[in-house]
Amino acid sequence: MAGYISIKNLQKYYGTFHALKGIDLEIAQGEVVCVIGPSGSGKSTLIRCINRLEPFSNDSAITVDGVPVVPGRSLAKVRAEVGMVFQNFNLFPHLTVRENIMLAPRRVRGTPRAEAQGLADRLLARVGLSEQGDKYPSGLSGGQQQRVAIARALAMEPQVLLFDEPTSALDPEMVGEVLDVMRDLARTGVTMVVVTHEMGFARQVADRVIFMDGGAVVEAAPPETLFSAPVEQRTRNFLHAVLDH
Amino acid sequence: MDLFETFLNFDVLARTWPMLVKGLWLTLKLGVASILAGLVLGLILCLTRLYAIAPLRWLTRAYIDIFRSIPLLVLLIVVYYALPFVGVRLSAFVSAMAALTLVSGAYTAEIFRAGIEAVPKGQFEASAALGLNHRQTMTDVILPQSIRVVIPPLTNNSINVIKDTALASVVAMPDLLKQATQAQALTANPTPLIGAAAIYLAFLLPAVLLVSRLERRMNRGQV
Ligand SMILES: Nc1ncnc2c1ncn2[C@@H]1O[C@H](COP(=O)(O)OP(=O)(O)OP(=O)(O)O)[C@@H](O)[C@H]1O
Ligand SMILES: [Mg+2]
């Protein structure tokens, strides 16, 4: 059965470097998938192909809700449905927190200002930042900025959320507040693909964990299986290295 | 002979002052018009150079390099004295404004490009991921952030344009310098030239100091 996100034979080259070597992956609607793996294994590249921040070769095929991720109108449709949260937040520094959240609904959906404002305030409340709407991003802590970035992505009411190491740039004491928000999101039925080094989060929240190495998916299984009984030697080595450091 | 009588003759200055003011007015008109037109041209050139299809990108790139290399005086003389041979006869003001704008546009394009390239890649990616199209990304996200980076070099370029307006006197445009040389001829006294130099300084020195202050502020790191 084709998944909500369907990835077939995904090949990605950076120049001559073969970064993704034929990835096949089907992700169901509402599924929470965590992607783990060593540095340089292609995790970011994989999720950045899903909304085509990275172009990929023509013999590869990705569809989201049946819509092919190819340049043009259908890509615009996909991007309106797929939200993304980055390691470095990438908030718009010249806009207030509220304006950051309002921008895409206003421009892409044509939502009236007052309505977008209401939406922004509801989303800020949802990520626990009701009082911060008038501030600029630079006035917030890292954890708060990342929660704003999540609210900004949610403003487009996406069916899919992509996270690329959302807590890796945070001071340790702020990791928890961001993971809490993500945990709540996972319960709402939105499809999530999360690249993370937070094994605890993956174990608790993921429906399926994907281990990547060398540009390929080595092993994919529910967390209880993958963490306690990995099949592949490479998975075992990786887990051994990250779990008892 | 008394130096003051020669170079700072208040009587001569008072008599020729109206001429200088008329020249100043024309200089400012020419300068401001060329700066504004150069900004528009520069923005168009910059966006074309960065985002248009390949042949247009090469063309704008060639344009920018050529017009940054050609001496303004040469360009001005070509526009004013050579174009009439192919039937294009422009007034002194339009010739000067065209030459200043063509060159200022090339410099401005490079300034805008540096401003856009100073915006981190993540800002483009966040915009794309949200579904903003290219135009929305530029107007709502990238250009507002570039503005702060480009203000000091743009001010610098504007100073250069105002200074270069003095070249218009060679095509007989009665700008500040031309008026001053004529006043000098009329009164057989160089004081009007000193007066003109002082007027240029009065306008441009504060602008130069402003740029230094802006640059120091940017270097302290709030971009
Ligand atoms: N823009 C690029 N140009 C060239 N090579 C790249 C580029 N981006 C990534 N790569 C290479 O592709 C490979 C996969 O990179 P990717 O960023 O997807 O890895 P990752 O699994 O996300 O690693 P990390 O955990 O360090 O974020 C790496 O070897 C990287 O050096
Ligand atoms: Mg990565």
Coordinates of C-alpha atoms and ligand atoms in Angstrom, one line a residue:
Chain A
M1 CA 0.0 0.0 0.0
A2 CA 1.3 3.5 -0.9
G3 CA 1.9 5.6 2.2
Y4 CA 0.8 9.1 2.9
I5 CA 4.4 10.0 2.2
S6 CA 5.8 7.7 -0.4
I7 CA 9.5 7.7 -1.3
K8 CA 10.6 5.5 -4.1
N9 CA 14.2 4.9 -5.2
L10 CA 15.4 8.3 -3.8
Q11 CA 18.8 9.1 -5.3
K12 CA 20.6 12.3 -4.4
Y13 CA 23.9 13.5 -5.6
Y14 CA 25.9 16.5 -4.4
G15 CA 28.0 16.9 -7.5
T16 CA 29.6 13.5 -7.8
F17 CA 29.0 12.6 -4.2
H18 CA 26.3 10.0 -3.8
A19 CA 24.5 11.2 -0.7
L20 CA 21.3 9.1 -0.9
K21 CA 21.5 5.7 -2.5
G22 CA 18.0 4.6 -3.5
I23 CA 15.8 5.1 -0.5
D24 CA 12.4 3.4 -0.4
L25 CA 10.1 4.5 2.4
E26 CA 6.4 4.6 3.0
I27 CA 5.0 6.6 5.8
A28 CA 1.4 6.3 6.9
Q29 CA -0.9 9.2 7.8
G30 CA -0.5 10.1 11.4
E31 CA 2.6 8.1 11.8
V32 CA 5.6 9.4 13.9
V33 CA 8.9 8.4 12.4
C34 CA 12.2 9.1 14.0
V35 CA 15.3 9.0 11.8
I36 CA 18.6 8.3 13.6
G37 CA 22.1 7.6 12.3
P38 CA 25.7 8.8 12.4
S39 CA 26.7 12.2 11.2
G40 CA 26.8 12.4 7.4
S41 CA 24.6 9.4 6.9
G42 CA 22.1 11.5 4.9
K43 CA 19.3 12.1 7.5
S44 CA 18.9 15.8 6.8
T45 CA 19.2 15.2 3.1
L46 CA 16.4 12.7 3.2
I47 CA 13.9 14.9 5.0
R48 CA 14.9 18.0 3.0
C49 CA 14.0 16.0 -0.2
I50 CA 10.4 15.5 1.1
N51 CA 9.6 19.2 0.6
R52 CA 12.2 19.5 -2.1
L53 CA 14.5 22.0 -0.3
E54 CA 17.0 19.7 -2.0
P55 CA 16.3 18.8 -5.6
F56 CA 16.7 15.1 -6.4
S57 CA 17.1 13.2 -9.6
N58 CA 14.2 12.5 -12.0
D59 CA 14.2 8.7 -11.6
S60 CA 13.4 9.2 -8.0
A61 CA 9.8 9.7 -6.9
I62 CA 8.3 11.3 -3.8
T63 CA 4.6 11.9 -3.3
V64 CA 2.8 13.5 -0.3
D65 CA -0.9 12.7 -0.1
G66 CA -0.6 11.5 -3.7
V67 CA 0.9 14.8 -4.9
P68 CA 4.2 14.5 -6.7
V69 CA 7.0 16.6 -5.2
V70 CA 8.1 18.1 -8.5
P71 CA 8.7 21.8 -9.3
G72 CA 5.7 23.9 -10.1
R73 CA 2.2 24.1 -8.9
S74 CA 2.2 20.7 -7.2
L75 CA 5.4 21.6 -5.2
A76 CA 3.6 24.7 -3.9
K77 CA 0.7 22.5 -2.9
V78 CA 3.1 20.1 -1.1
R79 CA 4.9 22.9 0.7
A80 CA 1.6 24.3 2.0
E81 CA 0.9 20.9 3.5
V82 CA 4.3 20.1 4.9
G83 CA 5.7 22.2 7.7
M84 CA 9.4 22.2 8.6
V85 CA 11.3 22.9 11.8
F86 CA 15.1 23.5 11.5
Q87 CA 18.0 23.0 13.9
N88 CA 18.8 26.7 13.9
F89 CA 15.1 27.9 14.1
N90 CA 15.5 30.2 11.1
L91 CA 13.0 32.6 12.5
F92 CA 12.6 35.9 10.6
P93 CA 14.6 38.3 12.8
H94 CA 13.0 41.5 11.4
L95 CA 9.5 40.4 12.3
T96 CA 7.9 40.0 15.7
V97 CA 7.1 36.6 17.0
R98 CA 3.4 37.1 16.1
E99 CA 4.3 38.4 12.6
N100 CA 6.6 35.4 12.1
I101 CA 3.6 33.1 12.6
M102 CA 1.2 35.3 10.6
L103 CA 3.3 35.7 7.5
A104 CA 2.6 32.4 5.7
P105 CA -1.1 32.3 6.3
R106 CA -1.5 35.9 5.2
R107 CA 0.6 35.5 2.0
V108 CA 0.0 31.9 1.0
R109 CA -3.6 31.4 2.1
G110 CA -4.7 35.1 1.9
T111 CA -6.0 34.9 5.5
P112 CA -7.3 38.3 6.7
R113 CA -5.0 40.1 9.2
A114 CA -7.4 39.9 12.2
E115 CA -8.0 36.2 11.6
A116 CA -4.2 35.4 11.2
Q117 CA -3.6 37.4 14.4
G118 CA -6.1 35.3 16.3
L119 CA -4.5 32.1 14.9
A120 CA -1.1 33.3 15.9
D121 CA -2.2 34.0 19.5
R122 CA -3.9 30.6 19.8
L123 CA -0.7 28.8 18.5
L124 CA 1.5 30.8 20.9
A125 CA -0.8 29.7 23.7
R126 CA -0.4 26.2 22.5
V127 CA 3.4 26.3 22.7
G128 CA 3.3 28.1 26.0
L129 CA 4.3 31.5 24.8
S130 CA 1.2 33.6 25.2
E131 CA 3.0 36.7 26.5
Q132 CA 5.7 36.8 23.9
G133 CA 3.9 37.8 20.7
D134 CA 5.2 41.3 20.5
K135 CA 8.8 40.5 21.1
Y136 CA 11.4 39.9 18.4
P137 CA 13.0 36.5 18.1
S138 CA 16.4 37.8 19.4
G139 CA 14.7 38.6 22.7
L140 CA 13.8 34.9 23.3
S141 CA 15.8 32.0 24.6
G142 CA 16.7 29.2 22.2
G143 CA 14.0 26.9 23.5
Q144 CA 11.4 29.7 23.2
Q145 CA 12.6 30.5 19.6
Q146 CA 12.2 26.8 18.6
R147 CA 8.7 26.7 20.1
V148 CA 7.9 29.8 18.0
A149 CA 9.3 28.0 14.9
I150 CA 7.0 25.1 15.6
A151 CA 4.0 27.5 16.0
R152 CA 5.0 29.1 12.7
A153 CA 5.0 25.8 11.0
L154 CA 1.6 24.9 12.5
A155 CA 0.1 28.1 11.2
M156 CA -0.3 26.5 7.8
E157 CA -2.2 23.6 9.4
P158 CA 0.2 21.1 7.9
Q159 CA -0.6 17.4 7.5
V160 CA 3.1 16.6 7.8
L161 CA 5.8 18.1 10.0
L162 CA 9.5 17.6 9.3
F163 CA 11.9 18.2 12.1
D164 CA 15.7 18.4 11.5
E165 CA 17.4 17.9 14.8
P166 CA 15.1 20.5 16.5
T167 CA 16.9 20.3 19.9
S168 CA 20.6 20.0 18.8
A169 CA 21.3 23.7 18.9
L170 CA 19.7 24.1 22.4
D171 CA 21.2 24.4 25.8
P172 CA 20.5 21.1 27.7
E173 CA 18.0 22.8 30.0
M174 CA 15.8 23.9 27.1
V175 CA 15.6 20.6 25.3
G176 CA 12.8 19.3 27.5
E177 CA 10.4 22.2 26.8
V178 CA 10.7 21.6 23.0
L179 CA 10.4 17.9 23.2
D180 CA 7.2 18.4 25.4
V181 CA 5.6 20.4 22.6
M182 CA 6.6 17.8 20.0
R183 CA 5.2 15.0 22.2
D184 CA 1.8 16.9 22.4
L185 CA 1.9 17.3 18.6
A186 CA 2.5 13.6 18.1
R187 CA -0.8 12.9 19.8
T188 CA -2.8 15.2 17.4
G189 CA -2.6 12.8 14.5
V190 CA -0.2 14.9 12.4
T191 CA 2.4 12.9 10.5
M192 CA 5.8 13.6 11.8
V193 CA 9.3 12.8 10.5
V194 CA 11.9 13.7 13.1
V195 CA 15.6 13.5 12.7
T196 CA 17.0 13.4 16.2
H197 CA 19.7 12.3 18.5
E198 CA 17.3 12.2 21.4
M199 CA 17.0 8.4 21.8
G200 CA 14.6 8.8 24.8
F201 CA 12.2 10.8 22.7
A202 CA 12.4 8.3 19.8
R203 CA 11.8 5.4 22.1
Q204 CA 8.7 7.0 23.7
V205 CA 7.1 8.8 20.9
A206 CA 8.0 7.1 17.6
D207 CA 5.8 4.6 15.9
R208 CA 8.8 3.6 13.9
V209 CA 12.5 4.3 14.1
I210 CA 14.7 4.4 11.0
F211 CA 18.4 3.9 11.2
M212 CA 20.4 5.3 8.3
D213 CA 24.0 4.9 7.5
G214 CA 26.0 5.8 4.4
G215 CA 23.1 7.2 2.5
A216 CA 20.8 4.2 2.9
V217 CA 18.2 2.9 5.3
V218 CA 19.9 0.1 7.2
E219 CA 17.0 -0.9 9.4
A220 CA 13.5 0.3 10.2
A221 CA 11.4 -1.0 13.1
P222 CA 9.2 0.0 16.0
P223 CA 11.3 1.5 18.8
E224 CA 10.9 -1.4 21.2
T225 CA 12.3 -3.7 18.5
L226 CA 15.0 -1.5 17.1
F227 CA 16.4 -0.4 20.4
S228 CA 16.3 -3.8 22.2
A229 CA 16.8 -6.2 19.3
P230 CA 18.4 -4.6 16.4
V231 CA 19.1 -7.0 13.5
E232 CA 22.0 -5.3 11.7
Q233 CA 25.5 -5.1 13.1
R234 CA 25.8 -1.5 12.0
T235 CA 22.7 -0.6 14.0
R236 CA 24.0 -2.3 17.1
N237 CA 27.4 -0.5 16.8
F238 CA 25.7 2.8 16.5
L239 CA 23.3 2.2 19.4
H240 CA 26.1 0.9 21.5
A241 CA 28.1 4.1 20.8
V242 CA 25.2 6.6 21.5
L243 CA 23.5 4.8 24.4
D244 CA 26.5 4.1 26.6
H245 CA 28.7 7.1 26.0
Chain B
M1 CA 48.5 91.4 -2.9
D2 CA 46.4 90.3 0.1
L3 CA 45.5 86.6 0.2
F4 CA 42.1 87.4 1.7
E5 CA 41.3 89.9 -1.0
T6 CA 42.0 87.2 -3.5
F7 CA 40.6 84.0 -2.2
L8 CA 38.0 85.0 0.4
N9 CA 36.7 88.2 -1.0
F10 CA 33.3 88.7 0.8
D11 CA 32.3 91.4 -1.6
V12 CA 32.7 89.1 -4.6
L13 CA 31.1 86.2 -2.7
A14 CA 28.0 88.3 -1.9
R15 CA 27.7 89.4 -5.5
T16 CA 28.0 85.9 -7.0
W17 CA 26.1 84.1 -4.2
P18 CA 22.8 83.9 -6.2
M19 CA 24.6 82.2 -9.1
L20 CA 26.1 79.7 -6.8
V21 CA 22.7 79.0 -5.2
K22 CA 21.2 78.4 -8.6
G23 CA 24.0 76.0 -9.5
L24 CA 23.6 74.2 -6.2
W25 CA 19.9 73.7 -6.8
L26 CA 20.6 72.1 -10.2
T27 CA 23.4 70.0 -8.7
L28 CA 21.1 68.7 -6.1
K29 CA 18.3 68.1 -8.6
L30 CA 20.6 66.1 -10.9
G31 CA 22.2 64.2 -8.0
V32 CA 18.9 63.2 -6.3
A33 CA 17.3 62.2 -9.6
S34 CA 20.3 60.1 -10.6
I35 CA 20.5 58.5 -7.2
L36 CA 16.8 57.5 -7.2
A37 CA 16.9 56.3 -10.8
G38 CA 20.1 54.4 -10.0
L39 CA 18.4 52.6 -7.1
V40 CA 15.6 51.4 -9.3
L41 CA 18.0 50.3 -12.0
G42 CA 20.3 48.7 -9.5
L43 CA 17.5 46.6 -7.9
I44 CA 16.3 45.4 -11.3
L45 CA 19.9 44.6 -12.4
C46 CA 20.6 42.8 -9.2
L47 CA 17.5 40.6 -9.2
T48 CA 18.1 39.8 -12.9
R49 CA 21.7 39.0 -12.2
L50 CA 20.8 36.6 -9.4
Y51 CA 17.6 35.0 -10.5
A52 CA 16.9 35.4 -14.2
I53 CA 17.5 32.8 -16.9
A54 CA 21.2 32.3 -17.8
P55 CA 21.5 34.5 -20.9
L56 CA 20.0 37.5 -19.0
R57 CA 22.2 36.8 -16.0
W58 CA 25.3 36.9 -18.3
L59 CA 24.1 40.1 -20.0
T60 CA 23.5 41.9 -16.7
R61 CA 26.8 40.7 -15.4
A62 CA 28.5 42.1 -18.5
Y63 CA 26.6 45.4 -18.1
I64 CA 27.6 45.7 -14.4
D65 CA 31.3 45.1 -15.1
I66 CA 31.4 47.4 -18.1
F67 CA 29.6 50.3 -16.4
R68 CA 31.8 50.0 -13.3
S69 CA 34.9 50.1 -15.5
I70 CA 34.1 53.0 -17.8
P71 CA 35.2 56.5 -16.6
L72 CA 32.1 58.5 -16.0
L73 CA 33.6 61.5 -17.9
V74 CA 34.0 59.3 -21.0
L75 CA 30.5 58.0 -20.8
L76 CA 29.1 61.5 -20.3
I77 CA 30.9 62.7 -23.4
V78 CA 29.8 59.8 -25.4
V79 CA 26.2 60.4 -24.4
Y80 CA 26.3 64.1 -25.0
Y81 CA 28.6 64.4 -28.0
A82 CA 28.5 61.1 -29.8
L83 CA 24.8 60.1 -29.7
P84 CA 23.7 63.1 -31.8
F85 CA 25.5 61.4 -34.7
V86 CA 22.9 58.7 -34.6
G87 CA 20.1 61.2 -34.2
V88 CA 19.8 61.0 -30.4
R89 CA 20.1 64.5 -29.1
L90 CA 19.7 64.8 -25.3
S91 CA 19.7 67.9 -23.2
A92 CA 22.7 68.5 -20.9
F93 CA 20.6 67.6 -17.9
V94 CA 19.3 64.4 -19.4
S95 CA 22.7 63.4 -20.7
A96 CA 24.3 63.9 -17.3
M97 CA 21.4 62.1 -15.5
A98 CA 21.6 59.2 -18.0
A99 CA 25.4 58.8 -17.5
L100 CA 25.2 59.1 -13.7
T101 CA 22.2 56.7 -13.5
L102 CA 23.8 54.0 -15.8
V103 CA 26.9 53.9 -13.7
S104 CA 25.2 54.3 -10.3
G105 CA 22.9 51.5 -11.2
A106 CA 25.8 49.2 -11.8
Y107 CA 27.3 50.0 -8.4
T108 CA 24.0 49.8 -6.7
A109 CA 23.3 46.3 -8.2
E110 CA 26.5 45.0 -6.7
I111 CA 25.6 46.6 -3.3
F112 CA 22.2 45.0 -3.4
R113 CA 23.7 41.6 -4.3
A114 CA 26.0 41.7 -1.4
G115 CA 23.1 42.6 0.8
I116 CA 21.0 39.7 -0.4
E117 CA 23.9 37.3 -0.1
A118 CA 24.5 38.5 3.5
V119 CA 21.1 37.0 4.5
P120 CA 21.7 33.5 5.8
K121 CA 20.6 30.6 3.6
G122 CA 18.2 29.4 6.3
Q123 CA 16.0 32.4 5.7
F124 CA 15.4 31.3 2.1
E125 CA 14.8 27.7 3.3
A126 CA 12.3 28.7 6.0
S127 CA 10.4 30.8 3.5
A128 CA 10.4 28.0 0.9
A129 CA 9.3 25.5 3.5
L130 CA 6.4 27.8 4.5
G131 CA 5.2 27.9 0.9
L132 CA 6.1 31.4 0.1
N133 CA 6.9 32.0 -3.6
H134 CA 10.0 33.7 -4.8
R135 CA 8.6 37.2 -5.0
Q136 CA 7.1 36.9 -1.5
T137 CA 10.3 35.6 -0.1
M138 CA 12.2 38.5 -1.5
T139 CA 9.8 41.3 -0.5
D140 CA 8.7 39.9 2.9
V141 CA 11.8 38.2 4.2
I142 CA 15.1 38.8 2.3
L143 CA 15.0 42.5 1.1
P144 CA 13.9 43.9 4.5
Q145 CA 16.9 42.2 6.1
S146 CA 19.2 43.3 3.3
I147 CA 18.3 47.0 3.7
R148 CA 20.2 47.3 7.0
V149 CA 23.3 45.8 5.4
V150 CA 23.2 48.0 2.3
I151 CA 22.5 51.4 3.9
P152 CA 26.1 52.4 4.5
P153 CA 27.4 51.4 1.0
L154 CA 24.4 53.0 -0.6
T155 CA 25.0 56.2 1.2
N156 CA 28.6 56.0 0.1
N157 CA 27.5 55.6 -3.5
S158 CA 25.1 58.5 -3.2
I159 CA 28.0 60.7 -2.0
N160 CA 29.9 59.6 -5.1
V161 CA 27.0 60.5 -7.4
I162 CA 26.7 64.0 -5.9
K163 CA 30.4 64.5 -6.3
D164 CA 30.3 63.2 -9.9
T165 CA 27.6 65.7 -10.8
A166 CA 30.4 68.2 -11.1
L167 CA 31.5 66.5 -14.3
A168 CA 28.2 67.7 -15.9
S169 CA 29.9 71.1 -16.1
V170 CA 31.8 69.8 -19.1
V171 CA 28.6 69.4 -21.1
A172 CA 27.8 73.0 -20.3
M173 CA 25.2 72.3 -17.6
P174 CA 25.0 75.2 -15.2
D175 CA 25.6 73.2 -12.1
L176 CA 27.3 74.4 -9.0
L177 CA 30.9 74.0 -10.4
K178 CA 30.0 75.6 -13.7
Q179 CA 28.3 78.6 -12.1
A180 CA 31.3 79.0 -9.9
T181 CA 33.8 79.0 -12.8
Q182 CA 31.6 81.5 -14.6
A183 CA 31.3 83.7 -11.6
Q184 CA 35.1 83.6 -11.3
A185 CA 35.4 84.7 -14.9
L186 CA 32.9 87.5 -14.4
T187 CA 34.5 88.9 -11.3
A188 CA 38.1 88.0 -12.2
N189 CA 38.4 86.5 -8.7
P190 CA 38.6 82.9 -7.5
T191 CA 36.4 83.4 -4.4
P192 CA 33.3 81.8 -6.0
L193 CA 35.3 78.6 -6.5
I194 CA 36.3 78.6 -2.9
G195 CA 32.6 79.2 -2.1
A196 CA 31.5 76.3 -4.3
A197 CA 34.1 74.0 -2.6
A198 CA 32.8 75.0 0.8
I199 CA 29.2 74.3 -0.3
Y200 CA 30.2 70.8 -1.6
L201 CA 31.9 70.1 1.7
A202 CA 28.9 71.4 3.7
F203 CA 26.7 68.8 2.0
L204 CA 29.0 65.9 1.7
L205 CA 31.2 66.0 4.8
P206 CA 28.2 65.2 7.2
A207 CA 27.2 62.3 4.9
V208 CA 30.7 60.9 5.0
L209 CA 30.7 61.1 8.8
L210 CA 27.3 59.5 8.9
V211 CA 28.6 56.5 6.8
S212 CA 31.5 56.0 9.2
R213 CA 29.2 56.0 12.1
L214 CA 26.8 53.5 10.5
E215 CA 29.7 51.3 9.6
R216 CA 31.1 51.3 13.1
R217 CA 27.7 50.4 14.4
M218 CA 27.3 47.5 12.0
N219 CA 30.8 46.3 12.9
R220 CA 29.8 46.1 16.5
G221 CA 27.6 43.3 15.2
Q222 CA 23.9 44.0 15.0
V223 CA 23.1 43.0 11.5
Ligands
LIG1 N1 25.3 21.1 0.1 C1 26.1 20.0 0.2 N2 27.1 19.9 -0.7 C2 27.9 18.8 -0.7 N3 27.8 17.8 0.1 C3 26.8 17.8 1.0 C4 25.9 18.9 1.1 N4 25.0 18.7 2.1 C5 25.4 17.5 2.6 N5 26.4 17.0 2.0 C6 27.1 15.7 2.3 O1 26.1 14.7 2.2 C7 26.2 13.7 3.2 C8 24.9 13.7 4.0 O2 24.7 14.9 4.7 P1 23.5 15.1 5.7 O3 23.6 16.5 6.1 O4 22.2 14.7 5.1 O5 23.9 14.2 6.9 P2 23.2 14.0 8.3 O6 22.9 12.6 8.5 O7 22.1 15.0 8.4 O8 24.4 14.4 9.3 P3 24.4 15.3 10.6 O9 24.0 14.3 11.7 O10 25.8 15.7 10.8 O11 23.4 16.4 10.4 C9 27.4 14.2 4.1 O12 28.5 13.4 3.7 C10 27.6 15.6 3.7 O13 28.9 16.0 3.7
MG2 MG 21.8 16.7 9.6

